[in-house]
Coordinates of C-alpha atoms in Angstrom, one line a residue:
M5 CA 0.0 0.0 0.0
T6 CA 1.3 3.5 -0.9
K7 CA 2.3 5.4 2.3
I8 CA 0.7 8.9 2.5
S9 CA 2.4 11.6 4.5
H10 CA 0.6 13.7 7.2
A11 CA 0.9 16.8 5.0
T12 CA -0.6 14.9 2.0
N13 CA -3.5 13.6 4.2
R14 CA -4.2 17.1 5.4
A15 CA -4.2 18.4 1.8
A16 CA -6.5 15.5 0.9
S17 CA -8.9 16.5 3.7
L18 CA -9.0 20.1 2.7
N19 CA -9.6 19.1 -1.0
L20 CA -12.5 16.8 0.1
M21 CA -14.0 19.8 2.0
K22 CA -14.0 22.1 -1.1
D23 CA -17.4 23.0 -2.4
F24 CA -19.3 21.2 0.3
S25 CA -23.1 21.4 0.4
L26 CA -25.6 21.7 3.2
E27 CA -29.1 20.7 4.0
M28 CA -32.1 22.6 5.4
T29 CA -35.8 22.3 5.9
G30 CA -38.5 24.7 4.9
K31 CA -38.6 25.9 8.5
D32 CA -34.9 26.8 8.6
I33 CA -35.0 30.2 6.9
P34 CA -34.2 32.1 10.2
A35 CA -31.4 29.7 10.9
L36 CA -30.0 30.2 7.4
I37 CA -30.1 34.0 7.8
E38 CA -28.2 33.6 11.1
A39 CA -25.6 31.3 9.5
R40 CA -25.2 33.3 6.3
P41 CA -21.9 35.0 7.3
L42 CA -20.3 31.6 8.0
I43 CA -21.2 30.0 4.7
P44 CA -19.2 30.7 1.5
L45 CA -21.3 32.4 -1.1
G46 CA -22.3 30.0 -3.9
T47 CA -22.6 27.0 -1.6
R48 CA -25.3 24.5 -2.6
I49 CA -28.0 24.2 0.0
N50 CA -30.5 21.4 -0.4
V51 CA -34.1 22.1 0.7
T52 CA -36.0 19.1 1.9
F53 CA -39.5 18.0 0.8
L54 CA -41.0 16.8 4.1
G55 CA -44.6 15.6 4.7
N56 CA -45.2 18.3 7.3
E57 CA -44.3 21.2 5.0
D58 CA -46.3 22.7 2.2
L59 CA -45.7 24.3 -1.2
E60 CA -45.3 27.8 0.2
M61 CA -42.7 26.7 2.8
R62 CA -40.7 24.8 0.3
V63 CA -40.7 27.6 -2.3
A64 CA -40.0 30.3 0.3
A65 CA -37.0 28.4 1.5
A66 CA -35.6 27.9 -2.0
K67 CA -36.1 31.6 -2.7
A68 CA -34.3 32.6 0.5
V69 CA -31.4 30.4 -0.4
R70 CA -31.1 32.1 -3.8
E71 CA -31.5 35.6 -2.3
L72 CA -28.9 35.0 0.3
G73 CA -26.3 34.2 -2.3
F74 CA -26.4 30.4 -2.3
V75 CA -27.5 27.8 -4.8
P76 CA -30.8 26.2 -4.0
V77 CA -31.2 22.5 -4.6
P78 CA -34.9 21.8 -3.8
H79 CA -35.9 18.2 -3.1
L80 CA -38.8 16.5 -4.8
S81 CA -40.5 13.5 -3.2
A82 CA -42.0 11.4 -6.0
R83 CA -44.4 9.4 -3.8
R84 CA -45.7 12.5 -2.0
L85 CA -46.9 14.0 -5.3
K86 CA -50.6 13.7 -5.7
S87 CA -50.8 14.5 -9.4
R88 CA -48.9 15.7 -12.5
Q89 CA -50.5 19.1 -11.9
Q90 CA -48.9 19.3 -8.4
L91 CA -45.5 18.5 -9.9
E92 CA -45.9 21.2 -12.5
E93 CA -47.1 23.7 -9.9
F94 CA -44.1 23.0 -7.7
L95 CA -41.6 23.3 -10.6
G96 CA -43.4 26.4 -12.0
R97 CA -43.1 28.1 -8.6
L98 CA -39.5 27.2 -8.3
Q99 CA -38.8 28.6 -11.8
E100 CA -40.5 31.9 -10.8
V101 CA -38.0 32.4 -8.0
D102 CA -35.0 31.1 -10.2
A103 CA -34.6 28.0 -8.1
A104 CA -35.4 25.2 -10.6
G105 CA -32.0 24.6 -12.2
H106 CA -30.8 22.1 -9.6
L107 CA -33.3 19.4 -8.3
F108 CA -32.8 16.5 -6.0
V109 CA -35.4 13.8 -6.8
I110 CA -36.1 11.0 -4.3
G111 CA -38.8 8.3 -3.9
G112 CA -39.8 9.5 -0.5
D113 CA -41.0 7.9 2.7
P114 CA -44.7 6.9 1.9
A115 CA -44.9 3.2 1.4
Q116 CA -47.7 3.8 -1.1
P117 CA -47.6 6.6 -3.7
E118 CA -50.1 9.4 -3.1
G119 CA -50.3 9.9 -6.8
P120 CA -49.0 8.7 -10.2
Y121 CA -45.3 8.6 -9.3
S122 CA -44.1 5.4 -7.7
D123 CA -40.5 6.3 -7.6
S124 CA -38.0 9.0 -8.6
L125 CA -37.4 7.4 -12.0
A126 CA -41.1 7.9 -12.8
V127 CA -40.7 11.6 -12.3
I128 CA -37.5 11.7 -14.4
N129 CA -39.3 9.8 -17.2
S130 CA -42.3 12.1 -17.1
G131 CA -40.5 14.6 -19.3
V132 CA -41.7 17.5 -17.1
L133 CA -38.4 18.5 -15.6
Q134 CA -36.8 20.1 -18.6
Q135 CA -39.9 22.1 -19.4
F136 CA -39.2 24.1 -16.2
G137 CA -35.5 24.7 -16.7
V138 CA -34.1 21.8 -14.7
R139 CA -30.5 21.3 -15.7
E140 CA -29.2 19.0 -13.1
V141 CA -30.8 16.1 -11.2
G142 CA -29.5 14.7 -8.0
M143 CA -30.3 11.2 -6.8
S144 CA -29.7 9.2 -3.6
G145 CA -27.0 6.7 -2.9
Y146 CA -27.0 4.2 -0.1
P147 CA -23.5 2.9 1.0
E148 CA -25.1 0.9 3.8
G149 CA -28.2 -0.1 1.9
H150 CA -31.8 0.8 2.7
P151 CA -33.8 -0.8 5.5
S152 CA -36.7 -1.7 3.2
I153 CA -35.3 -1.9 -0.3
P154 CA -33.1 -4.8 -1.5
S155 CA -29.6 -4.0 -2.6
E156 CA -30.1 -5.2 -6.1
T157 CA -33.1 -2.9 -6.5
L158 CA -31.0 0.1 -5.3
W159 CA -28.3 -0.7 -7.8
R160 CA -30.7 -1.2 -10.7
A161 CA -32.4 2.1 -9.9
L162 CA -29.1 4.0 -9.8
E163 CA -28.0 2.5 -13.1
E164 CA -31.3 3.2 -14.8
K165 CA -31.5 6.8 -13.6
S166 CA -28.0 7.5 -14.6
A167 CA -28.6 6.2 -18.1
V168 CA -31.9 8.0 -18.5
L169 CA -30.5 11.4 -17.3
Q170 CA -27.6 11.0 -19.6
E171 CA -30.0 10.3 -22.5
Q172 CA -32.0 13.4 -21.6
G173 CA -28.9 15.6 -21.5
L174 CA -29.2 16.4 -17.8
D175 CA -26.3 16.7 -15.5
T176 CA -26.3 14.1 -12.7
L177 CA -25.2 14.2 -9.0
I178 CA -25.3 11.5 -6.4
V179 CA -25.8 12.4 -2.7
T180 CA -25.5 9.5 -0.3
Q181 CA -27.2 8.8 3.0
F182 CA -25.0 9.8 5.9
A183 CA -22.7 7.3 7.5
F184 CA -20.4 6.9 10.5
D185 CA -17.9 4.4 9.0
T186 CA -15.7 5.2 6.0
D187 CA -15.3 1.5 5.0
P188 CA -18.7 0.8 3.5
V189 CA -18.6 4.3 1.9
A190 CA -15.3 3.7 0.2
G191 CA -16.5 0.2 -1.0
W192 CA -19.7 1.6 -2.3
I193 CA -17.9 4.4 -4.3
D194 CA -15.7 1.7 -5.7
A195 CA -18.7 -0.3 -6.8
V196 CA -20.4 2.8 -8.4
R197 CA -17.3 3.5 -10.5
A198 CA -17.0 -0.1 -11.4
R199 CA -20.5 0.1 -12.9
G200 CA -19.4 2.9 -15.2
I201 CA -21.3 5.7 -13.3
N202 CA -19.0 8.7 -13.3
A203 CA -21.3 11.3 -11.8
P204 CA -20.0 13.5 -9.0
I205 CA -20.6 11.9 -5.6
R206 CA -21.3 13.9 -2.4
V207 CA -20.9 11.7 0.6
G208 CA -23.5 12.4 3.3
T209 CA -21.8 13.5 6.5
P210 CA -23.5 14.3 9.8
G211 CA -22.6 17.8 11.0
P212 CA -21.7 18.2 14.6
A213 CA -24.7 17.3 16.9
G214 CA -25.6 15.7 20.1
V215 CA -24.8 12.0 20.2
K216 CA -28.3 11.0 21.2
R217 CA -29.7 12.9 18.3
L218 CA -27.2 11.4 15.8
L219 CA -28.1 7.9 17.0
G220 CA -31.8 8.6 16.7
F221 CA -31.3 9.5 13.0
A222 CA -29.1 6.5 12.5
R223 CA -31.8 4.1 13.8
R224 CA -34.4 5.8 11.6
F225 CA -32.4 5.4 8.4
G226 CA -30.9 2.0 9.1
I227 CA -27.3 3.3 9.5
G228 CA -24.8 1.1 11.3
A229 CA -24.0 2.4 14.7
N230 CA -22.5 -0.3 16.9
A231 CA -19.9 0.4 19.5
M232 CA -16.9 -0.3 17.3
I233 CA -18.2 2.0 14.5
V234 CA -19.1 4.9 16.7
K235 CA -15.8 4.7 18.5
K236 CA -14.0 4.9 15.2
Y237 CA -16.3 7.9 14.3
G238 CA -15.3 9.6 17.5
F239 CA -17.9 9.2 20.3
S240 CA -18.9 6.6 22.9
L241 CA -22.3 5.0 23.4
T242 CA -21.8 5.4 27.1
N243 CA -21.9 9.2 26.8
L244 CA -25.1 10.0 25.1
M245 CA -25.1 13.6 26.4
G246 CA -22.0 14.5 24.5
V247 CA -21.6 16.2 21.1
A248 CA -19.8 14.6 18.2
G249 CA -18.3 16.1 15.0
P250 CA -17.2 14.4 11.8
D251 CA -13.4 15.2 12.1
N252 CA -12.3 11.6 12.1
F253 CA -14.7 10.6 9.4
V254 CA -13.6 13.3 7.0
N255 CA -9.9 12.7 7.6
D256 CA -10.3 8.9 7.3
L257 CA -12.3 9.2 4.0
A258 CA -9.8 11.7 2.6
A259 CA -6.9 9.3 3.4
V260 CA -8.6 6.4 1.7
L261 CA -9.3 8.5 -1.4
A262 CA -5.7 9.7 -1.4
E263 CA -4.3 6.2 -1.0
H264 CA -6.3 4.9 -4.0
S265 CA -5.3 7.9 -6.1
A266 CA -1.6 7.5 -5.2
G267 CA -1.7 3.8 -5.8
G268 CA -3.3 4.2 -9.2
G269 CA -6.5 2.4 -8.0
P270 CA -9.3 3.0 -10.6
G271 CA -12.2 2.2 -8.3
L272 CA -12.4 5.6 -6.5
A273 CA -11.8 7.7 -9.6
G274 CA -14.1 10.6 -10.2
P275 CA -15.2 13.7 -8.3
V276 CA -16.1 13.1 -4.6
G277 CA -17.2 15.8 -2.1
L278 CA -19.2 16.2 1.1
H279 CA -22.8 16.9 1.8
F280 CA -23.5 17.9 5.4
Y281 CA -26.7 16.9 7.1
T282 CA -27.2 19.7 9.6
F283 CA -28.7 17.7 12.5
G284 CA -27.2 20.2 15.0
G285 CA -28.0 23.3 13.0
L286 CA -26.7 25.3 10.0
A287 CA -24.6 27.7 12.0
E288 CA -23.0 24.9 14.1
T289 CA -22.1 22.9 10.9
A290 CA -20.7 26.0 9.2
T291 CA -18.7 26.9 12.2
W292 CA -17.3 23.4 12.4
V293 CA -16.3 23.6 8.7
R294 CA -14.4 26.9 9.3
R295 CA -12.6 25.5 12.3
F296 CA -11.7 22.3 10.5
N297 CA -10.4 24.1 7.4
S298 CA -8.3 26.4 9.6
G299 CA -6.7 23.4 11.4
Q300 CA -8.4 24.0 14.7
E301 CA -9.6 20.4 15.1

């Protein structure tokens, strides 16, 4: 294995942190305003599509992202859409506020579709997206699998969506579910590239947050969080009142990528960055990023 110096590892970590993206909900406009001075202008900010939020909240959040100097990436949950009309209304409203260029399309939580779209591919195949100025479509990646979807189904969906988006002339981006362990993430990236999918990948990374809160989200999304994994990540299951940040995770992932690159390994080729899930808040995550980049770990 090619040995990587500390200086090279640090450079790799900083490179991985470049052009990171963040996530917010429709309720987080005040938090975004507060965090604005801490976030680089032009940062991508994903706006979720939750069942307890409505059209006005989603559009208002996307508009705020744009007006504050960032790039809005609204989410669209296929199974939550009740009709083609609702899809067109949402995209039309986004286009009005100049927030339709980048879209993240997911299947969504409902077990049964509330309308005509059973999954994200059905939305992509509808032909509606381009009519409203969508230029790039993001899709989900699951390095540790999905609690209710077989692995082969996930891979088939990723391959099909990649092919269809390429045929449609739309740019593609993959954003993964968050993880605590770099090993399954690195293996999954390897497998993506081996399948000939060269789209940029943003690895889902938990921003700094309370340990108990992080574990709650991990259970909800089927993320591995046993004692060995969380110790590697940087916190202990015996201290649920503590706060954990992704320092170890980012450094470890950057080191793995650097080793593959230095060793000529083809598996991890292609652009890889980070997407932060702001479980502890936008300002807290942005502050952590600044501290990490300045070397104050």
